[in-house]
Amino acid sequence: MIQAITEVMDQKLAEDPRVMLLGEDIGVNGGVFRATDGLVEKYGEDRVVDTPLAESGIVGTSIGLAMNGKIPIVEIQFLAFIYPAFEQVVSHAARMRYRSRGQFEVPMVIRTPYGAGIRGPELHSESVESFFAHTPGLKVVVPGSPYDAKGLLVSAIEDRDPVIFLEPTKLYRAFKEEVPEELYRVPLGKAKVVKEGTDLTIFSWGAMLREAVNAASKLEKEKGMSCEVVDLRTLYPLDRDTIIESVKKTGRAVVVHEAHKTAGLGGEVISLINDEALIYLKAPVKRITGFDVPVPMFSVEEDYMPTLERVKRGIEETVNF
Amino acid sequence: MIQAITEVMDQKLAEDPRVMLLGEDIGVNGGVFRATDGLVEKYGEDRVVDTPLAESGIVGTSIGLAMNGKIPIVEIQFLAFIYPAFEQVVSHAARMRYRSRGQFEVPMVIRTPYGAGIRGPELHSESVESFFAHTPGLKVVVPGSPYDAKGLLVSAIEDRDPVIFLEPTKLYRAFKEEVPEELYRVPLGKAKVVKEGTDLTIFSWGAMLREAVNAASKLEKEKGMSCEVVDLRTLYPLDRDTIIESVKKTGRAVVVHEAHKTAGLGGEVISLINDEALIYLKAPVKRITGFDVPVPMFSVEEDYMPTLERVKRGIEETVNF
Amino acid sequence: MAMKSSELQKAGSWESEVFQVLNPEGKLLSELGGEIDEELMIKMYENMQFVRAFDRKSVILQRQGRIGTYAPFEGQEASQAGSAMALSDMDWMFPTYRDHAAAMIHGQEMYRVFLYWMAHMDGTTCTEGKKILPPSVPIATQLLHAVGTGWASKLDGDKDVSIAYFGDGASSEGDFHEALNFAGVFKTPTIFFCQNNGYAISVPFEKQSASRTIAQRAAAYDINGVRIDGNDIFAVYLTVKEAVERARRGEGPTLIEAVTFRYGAHTTADDPKKYRNQEEVSKEWRDNRDPLTRLNKFLTENGLWDETKEAELLSKVNAKIDEELKRAENYPKSHALQMFDHVYAETPWHIAEQREELKKYLAKDGDES
Amino acid sequence: MAMKSSELQKAGSWESEVFQVLNPEGKLLSELGGEIDEELMIKMYENMQFVRAFDRKSVILQRQGRIGTYAPFEGQEASQAGSAMALSDMDWMFPTYRDHAAAMIHGQEMYRVFLYWMAHMDGTTCTEGKKILPPSVPIATQLLHAVGTGWASKLDGDKDVSIAYFGDGASSEGDFHEALNFAGVFKTPTIFFCQNNGYAISVPFEKQSASRTIAQRAAAYDINGVRIDGNDIFAVYLTVKEAVERARRGEGPTLIEAVTFRYGAHTTADDPKKYRNQEEVSKEWRDNRDPLTRLNKFLTENGLWDETKEAELLSKVNAKIDEELKRAENYPKSHALQMFDHVYAETPWHIAEQREELKKYLAKDGDES
Ligand SMILES: Cc1ncc(C[n+]2csc(CCOP(=O)(O)OP(=O)(O)O)c2C)c(N)n1
Ligand SMILES: Cc1ncc(C[n+]2csc(CCOP(=O)(O)OP(=O)(O)O)c2C)c(N)n1
Ligand SMILES: [Mg+2]
Ligand SMILES: [Mg+2]
């Protein structure tokens, strides 16, 4: 996935002189995950900028850059380090268009690695997408595959609104997938049915998608269950139609996410289902999520996240309700 | 309500030498809502501290104060101005006990006016309680009456964990209620059945509670409907038992909150009901909430928030589903 | 002219430590060297009268309930007018809730300022084609934006500069630090214009920081810093002018601390008697350091101004204010459905639905237009 | 001794601008005046050897997969040991992920440090009774905590001080500014101890800020600031000692910039060859400015140290490290259920239920102990 992301930035830098990258260690170092490797050599320090260590500074100046004709792609080193910039994101980036009634706009992308599962230190494994999904004016995107990473990032860069682009660290180097070389777009706001099924729908995104798909295939083989897997991909705004359509078909659903359960986006998915498809439900929609504890030290992080086992049993309980 | 809050701080300052107040303009000015009026004169500048204008500084130093034997009660002038301190709240206050396995603790209260409805300028009317309810380690409390304000604030101050204490500005001077003079406690984590009923439950908190109660009495008078009204009071952790018990009784529910709908706490309430009482539901649980737009300029804020009319119709639609 | 902050740190009253050109008695302390001609002087005076009249009118309108809570700036006219007059049309301006004087002089239409205080949905717009941002509410955040816009201009080889307005209290926020540091590193054409009016609402600057001045902080970022008499419009104009020119030449940012005072309340919801000897201190500044009085004295002594002109000006100004007020009051009222516009470039499904929902309610309530 | 930052701003190589007592050749530049006796000197050397051995061992352990990603501090021993040795037991310490040397010298048990890098759930605890906080991960945030603990001590009339460790990169964060400003205003007994190792991961200080030094920023808050040779343990010790004493006397905070260098990678996950001429520059520092070498020279020349002692020390040190490592490796492994402890003082229902839920899974998987 990381190559797909680098490729987009490379191509966009080449194609559109307005595009700039900003972040900590993204220059000669190429970023801590090497997402920007080689780009400063190719496009120079004016376009690939190693910033001072100050996230509010990065996002705040990027807002100014964006209002004045640039398209900044910001890298926040890890999701939790966006907190110093929280005010700039929530009170400004998300609202500039609104407040100015369209006179000023902030077309920018904030890319940031997120999620647990790669033995990161404390605060390197957070999954707080719901903060941003509660902030009108922002879009929140999470690619679940290299192909989508490329297509969604292109769409995010071309979008005229600020996009929080969350990159699941666990997927960075997780699987190989051929990705077209040319630029293509995967539309924001559209979920993807990764696997069709009839007994139950698994809604998921990011790194948890793999557990979802694995659980679905295992249960298919082991118990002959037919699970549909939906990658929500854009978390704000959600693709309600795809969600509802699937639940109407299967009548059962689980949501799998690694974020904390309480006030996580599982609740939003459930609420949409409750609104539109309650009468189709044959069982409560189960949330299989990270626990309501701070993401723990990595020695136990695998048990913090929904494991394949938990996902499987959650599905079985829902099917056997 | 504001007098009840002042009274608690006054009594706690008198009773417990560890208690300190910190915030912007809380000294001689008595706070922009006068919550700390007269307290600096009584307890001196070491205990009622006018801080520099820097929220991360206020919360960050208060974390240190709390770890070293003080009980800081912080006033953030308006809820949106907590964003500069977001990192200190989320990455430190909420996690210090956890990270140190109980060796250090952060007993502090962050009081902050919140919500729309008093013709405040931009960013003075936010209602982002769900950010904090998604943060393990924090407690989130919202009083809905003067009596509760006093009792909950006492409990919050005595709690050994950090508490976000959200004060609905619209209720500050909204109604008179006799409040006992002595200190008493209203327990955290317990909802309150404000009004009993049999046809439907209205879950709400803060300023929206009044629309809830008004809608309930109107519908009772006009249509003979019997609505139960539950003030959730503590938003994290939620009092699931009271929620479920009520829904099992009424079979129908609406959630009324002024926060944005998407990823707001309505979704959490619905999810709890979905988990535990789905089969009791005779209709989808409706969310009657603030819209998914930035809280607008006050000329139209009344229409941003759930109006009595919207609450009433939402209830009727749910009852007639 | 631009004194190094280190030169300004000597003991003594603040007046002895700030750059001043026109003293409170209306005497020139140094040659203007042709930088401010007579026409400009008169324009300065007119502008200050104009914005002062606006400010007083607004306080009255608030009392009459015709606008909401209002943040008056009376006393700070020289800082705001002088700085704005040193800009060109193309320059970016980032005002706070108190900087309407600067905004109007930079081209913001007055009726929009009224709309702002009426909390109209269009109150945060600016005159078409202008680069005046909606007033920044969260303190110090706009400084970073001004670094960003300046940076973009620099990268594009454009000559416009960006000016951020802020107060003494704002200098305590982390964003102040990050903005000055970024500006120093990227040498952006940014002017950090601080009106040190001595108070952040009720908190005096002595409680805000142990540092005696704000200008001295420039040294921490290796940028230019200068402390000036913010009630001396000549000093303000010349300092900002120089900073602007330096910025246009690619010589980077400047931090300007303009020492001034707001005569009135923080906002109309504030009661300054709670935290300062309001009448006395306000009178002290009014009587001895008023920005308009001193320029009036100077102009009068130099035969450039008289009571007839004054009367003419005031009636012109009041007519203009009335006209703009009428324009604001006749402007179509905010409609609730406007709240759904401009959240995104394209309205997503959920906002469209919520709009429809509200529309239905409004129609039922009969108050949809 | 404590030089004003302004005195340090003259041109020249950094060595000419920093406070230095023991130069790289092992020569004393000024009298120690009895403040560092022979016993202490030897202890300093032993401590530095001790932590260096720990650091090298840890890098090896990481390669062997026995601990996770590790942040080495080799090269910074004088800064960390010298500063920690100037503290009393009662003092509060706020380290980062790189300051284990300081922590251990202040009393943190080594096995806990190993547990930290093993990502053990107890790895963020400290020796009972000590006031050493878990390493701060979010940059610059801990500075504010050290202001707070210091402030509380001051209010209570206690004499302990609080020391916050941080890097050059941290000086760009808003929290740095807010912390220094609060410390200045409330005159807290706080020591801001910055190890300027020239890099924030890959970003050299020249890109971090246009200001030439970090110490000079103290002036912006009217607090003491001093720039020292961070590889000279005498300079570090004396400077911190003085700052500590001043703080205990109620004279407020000090900002200390210790100029140093990390020889190795930012963490074991980092490749310094990407951003600097790693071998050359690292060798340059090692050969010419190593903190251990210079003290070794000095001690040897003064007859206080020899090869026998060196050998004895190293074997003692290695034995201690092995023992502590064994203790860590024999420590009961983290159990997943520990993640539910200490979220709150009392476990609320939802966490209790989630704990039960996981417990059931673990039992079924057969891996619950
Ligand atoms: C982040 C943030 N914190 C608090 C406030 C509330 N507030 C509004 S104005 C103000 C004082 C600002 O003082 P100063 O910067 O000196 O500007 P002045 O009002 O004097 O022009 C405060 C605390 C805010 N708007 N934003
Ligand atoms: C708020 C925040 N942003 C980014 C990071 C990622 N990060 C970890 S260490 C580091 C560099 C720190 O440099 P410096 O302060 O000089 O300390 P050093 O590592 O050199 O000891 C960065 C950017 C972080 N931990 N916290
Ligand atoms: Mg001010
Ligand atoms: Mg460093």
PDB file of N, CA and C in Angstrom, chain A residues 29-69:
ATOM      1  N   ASN A  29      14.711  12.127   4.665  1.00  0.00           N
ATOM      2  CA  ASN A  29      14.430  10.885   5.378  1.00  0.00           C
ATOM      3  C   ASN A  29      13.302  10.094   4.703  1.00  0.00           C
ATOM      4  N   GLY A  30      12.505  10.772   3.920  1.00  0.00           N
ATOM      5  CA  GLY A  30      11.434  10.078   3.203  1.00  0.00           C
ATOM      6  C   GLY A  30      10.256   9.661   4.061  1.00  0.00           C
ATOM      7  N   GLY A  31      10.177  10.232   5.262  1.00  0.00           N
ATOM      8  CA  GLY A  31       9.056   9.875   6.146  1.00  0.00           C
ATOM      9  C   GLY A  31       9.377   8.634   6.951  1.00  0.00           C
ATOM     10  N   VAL A  32       8.797   8.541   8.150  1.00  0.00           N
ATOM     11  CA  VAL A  32       9.155   7.400   8.995  1.00  0.00           C
ATOM     12  C   VAL A  32       8.670   6.076   8.405  1.00  0.00           C
ATOM     13  N   PHE A  33       7.683   6.131   7.520  1.00  0.00           N
ATOM     14  CA  PHE A  33       7.272   4.910   6.821  1.00  0.00           C
ATOM     15  C   PHE A  33       7.726   4.926   5.363  1.00  0.00           C
ATOM     16  N   ARG A  34       8.550   5.934   5.027  1.00  0.00           N
ATOM     17  CA  ARG A  34       9.096   6.051   3.670  1.00  0.00           C
ATOM     18  C   ARG A  34       8.043   6.359   2.604  1.00  0.00           C
ATOM     19  N   ALA A  35       6.967   6.966   3.037  1.00  0.00           N
ATOM     20  CA  ALA A  35       5.907   7.291   2.073  1.00  0.00           C
ATOM     21  C   ALA A  35       6.349   8.360   1.083  1.00  0.00           C
ATOM     22  N   THR A  36       7.310   9.177   1.486  1.00  0.00           N
ATOM     23  CA  THR A  36       7.727  10.278   0.607  1.00  0.00           C
ATOM     24  C   THR A  36       9.145  10.063   0.095  1.00  0.00           C
ATOM     25  N   ASP A  37       9.562   8.834   0.129  1.00  0.00           N
ATOM     26  CA  ASP A  37      10.936   8.512  -0.260  1.00  0.00           C
ATOM     27  C   ASP A  37      11.255   9.007  -1.669  1.00  0.00           C
ATOM     28  N   GLY A  38      12.341   9.742  -1.750  1.00  0.00           N
ATOM     29  CA  GLY A  38      12.805  10.188  -3.067  1.00  0.00           C
ATOM     30  C   GLY A  38      12.114  11.426  -3.593  1.00  0.00           C
ATOM     31  N   LEU A  39      11.087  11.879  -2.928  1.00  0.00           N
ATOM     32  CA  LEU A  39      10.312  12.980  -3.513  1.00  0.00           C
ATOM     33  C   LEU A  39      11.001  14.341  -3.381  1.00  0.00           C
ATOM     34  N   VAL A  40      11.690  14.554  -2.275  1.00  0.00           N
ATOM     35  CA  VAL A  40      12.348  15.860  -2.146  1.00  0.00           C
ATOM     36  C   VAL A  40      13.472  15.973  -3.159  1.00  0.00           C
ATOM     37  N   GLU A  41      14.149  14.883  -3.439  1.00  0.00           N
ATOM     38  CA  GLU A  41      15.209  14.903  -4.437  1.00  0.00           C
ATOM     39  C   GLU A  41      14.622  15.285  -5.801  1.00  0.00           C
ATOM     40  N   LYS A  42      13.419  14.823  -6.053  1.00  0.00           N
ATOM     41  CA  LYS A  42      12.803  15.034  -7.363  1.00  0.00           C
ATOM     42  C   LYS A  42      12.139  16.402  -7.486  1.00  0.00           C
ATOM     43  N   TYR A  43      11.525  16.863  -6.403  1.00  0.00           N
ATOM     44  CA  TYR A  43      10.721  18.088  -6.512  1.00  0.00           C
ATOM     45  C   TYR A  43      11.248  19.266  -5.690  1.00  0.00           C
ATOM     46  N   GLY A  44      12.275  19.031  -4.934  1.00  0.00           N
ATOM     47  CA  GLY A  44      12.901  20.156  -4.237  1.00  0.00           C
ATOM     48  C   GLY A  44      12.272  20.488  -2.895  1.00  0.00           C
ATOM     49  N   GLU A  45      13.002  21.267  -2.142  1.00  0.00           N
ATOM     50  CA  GLU A  45      12.602  21.559  -0.760  1.00  0.00           C
ATOM     51  C   GLU A  45      11.434  22.536  -0.659  1.00  0.00           C
ATOM     52  N   ASP A  46      11.141  23.222  -1.748  1.00  0.00           N
ATOM     53  CA  ASP A  46       9.978  24.113  -1.705  1.00  0.00           C
ATOM     54  C   ASP A  46       8.677  23.342  -1.826  1.00  0.00           C
ATOM     55  N   ARG A  47       8.760  22.148  -2.369  1.00  0.00           N
ATOM     56  CA  ARG A  47       7.512  21.397  -2.596  1.00  0.00           C
ATOM     57  C   ARG A  47       7.382  20.191  -1.690  1.00  0.00           C
ATOM     58  N   VAL A  48       8.482  19.772  -1.138  1.00  0.00           N
ATOM     59  CA  VAL A  48       8.456  18.656  -0.180  1.00  0.00           C
ATOM     60  C   VAL A  48       9.186  19.178   1.061  1.00  0.00           C
ATOM     61  N   VAL A  49       8.411  19.587   2.031  1.00  0.00           N
ATOM     62  CA  VAL A  49       8.956  20.428   3.088  1.00  0.00           C
ATOM     63  C   VAL A  49       9.089  19.699   4.424  1.00  0.00           C
ATOM     64  N   ASP A  50      10.301  19.598   4.886  1.00  0.00           N
ATOM     65  CA  ASP A  50      10.552  19.175   6.260  1.00  0.00           C
ATOM     66  C   ASP A  50      10.196  20.339   7.169  1.00  0.00           C
ATOM     67  N   THR A  51       9.166  20.182   7.946  1.00  0.00           N
ATOM     68  CA  THR A  51       8.730  21.297   8.791  1.00  0.00           C
ATOM     69  C   THR A  51       9.355  21.195  10.179  1.00  0.00           C
ATOM     70  N   PRO A  52       9.296  22.265  10.936  1.00  0.00           N
ATOM     71  CA  PRO A  52       9.596  22.154  12.369  1.00  0.00           C
ATOM     72  C   PRO A  52       8.615  21.175  13.032  1.00  0.00           C
ATOM     73  N   LEU A  53       9.006  20.732  14.200  1.00  0.00           N
ATOM     74  CA  LEU A  53       8.228  19.724  14.933  1.00  0.00           C
ATOM     75  C   LEU A  53       7.067  20.411  15.661  1.00  0.00           C
ATOM     76  N   ALA A  54       6.002  20.664  14.943  1.00  0.00           N
ATOM     77  CA  ALA A  54       4.904  21.445  15.515  1.00  0.00           C
ATOM     78  C   ALA A  54       3.669  21.228  14.655  1.00  0.00           C
ATOM     79  N   GLU A  55       2.790  20.383  15.125  1.00  0.00           N
ATOM     80  CA  GLU A  55       1.668  19.966  14.289  1.00  0.00           C
ATOM     81  C   GLU A  55       0.657  21.070  14.058  1.00  0.00           C
ATOM     82  N   SER A  56       0.427  21.883  15.064  1.00  0.00           N
ATOM     83  CA  SER A  56      -0.497  22.989  14.846  1.00  0.00           C
ATOM     84  C   SER A  56       0.097  23.906  13.779  1.00  0.00           C
ATOM     85  N   GLY A  57       1.377  24.086  13.855  1.00  0.00           N
ATOM     86  CA  GLY A  57       2.085  24.875  12.851  1.00  0.00           C
ATOM     87  C   GLY A  57       1.926  24.288  11.461  1.00  0.00           C
ATOM     88  N   ILE A  58       2.053  22.999  11.366  1.00  0.00           N
ATOM     89  CA  ILE A  58       1.958  22.353  10.051  1.00  0.00           C
ATOM     90  C   ILE A  58       0.555  22.518   9.481  1.00  0.00           C
ATOM     91  N   VAL A  59      -0.431  22.190  10.277  1.00  0.00           N
ATOM     92  CA  VAL A  59      -1.804  22.251   9.765  1.00  0.00           C
ATOM     93  C   VAL A  59      -2.235  23.709   9.582  1.00  0.00           C
ATOM     94  N   GLY A  60      -1.875  24.545  10.547  1.00  0.00           N
ATOM     95  CA  GLY A  60      -2.267  25.949  10.459  1.00  0.00           C
ATOM     96  C   GLY A  60      -1.679  26.647   9.244  1.00  0.00           C
ATOM     97  N   THR A  61      -0.401  26.452   9.000  1.00  0.00           N
ATOM     98  CA  THR A  61       0.186  27.093   7.815  1.00  0.00           C
ATOM     99  C   THR A  61      -0.375  26.456   6.546  1.00  0.00           C
ATOM    100  N   SER A  62      -0.672  25.176   6.606  1.00  0.00           N
ATOM    101  CA  SER A  62      -1.242  24.528   5.411  1.00  0.00           C
ATOM    102  C   SER A  62      -2.614  25.091   5.074  1.00  0.00           C
ATOM    103  N   ILE A  63      -3.348  25.465   6.089  1.00  0.00           N
ATOM    104  CA  ILE A  63      -4.638  26.116   5.831  1.00  0.00           C
ATOM    105  C   ILE A  63      -4.401  27.405   5.043  1.00  0.00           C
ATOM    106  N   GLY A  64      -3.416  28.160   5.475  1.00  0.00           N
ATOM    107  CA  GLY A  64      -3.077  29.383   4.746  1.00  0.00           C
ATOM    108  C   GLY A  64      -2.611  29.081   3.330  1.00  0.00           C
ATOM    109  N   LEU A  65      -1.763  28.096   3.196  1.00  0.00           N
ATOM    110  CA  LEU A  65      -1.280  27.709   1.869  1.00  0.00           C
ATOM    111  C   LEU A  65      -2.451  27.321   0.967  1.00  0.00           C
ATOM    112  N   ALA A  66      -3.367  26.543   1.545  1.00  0.00           N
ATOM    113  CA  ALA A  66      -4.506  26.067   0.755  1.00  0.00           C
ATOM    114  C   ALA A  66      -5.407  27.225   0.335  1.00  0.00           C
ATOM    115  N   MET A  67      -5.588  28.186   1.221  1.00  0.00           N
ATOM    116  CA  MET A  67      -6.441  29.320   0.867  1.00  0.00           C
ATOM    117  C   MET A  67      -5.797  30.173  -0.222  1.00  0.00           C
ATOM    118  N   ASN A  68      -4.496  30.081  -0.309  1.00  0.00           N
ATOM    119  CA  ASN A  68      -3.776  30.911  -1.277  1.00  0.00           C
ATOM    120  C   ASN A  68      -3.239  30.083  -2.440  1.00  0.00           C
ATOM    121  N   GLY A  69      -4.017  29.106  -2.853  1.00  0.00           N
ATOM    122  CA  GLY A  69      -3.729  28.472  -4.135  1.00  0.00           C
ATOM    123  C   GLY A  69      -2.947  27.180  -4.125  1.00  0.00           C
TER     124      GLY A  69
END
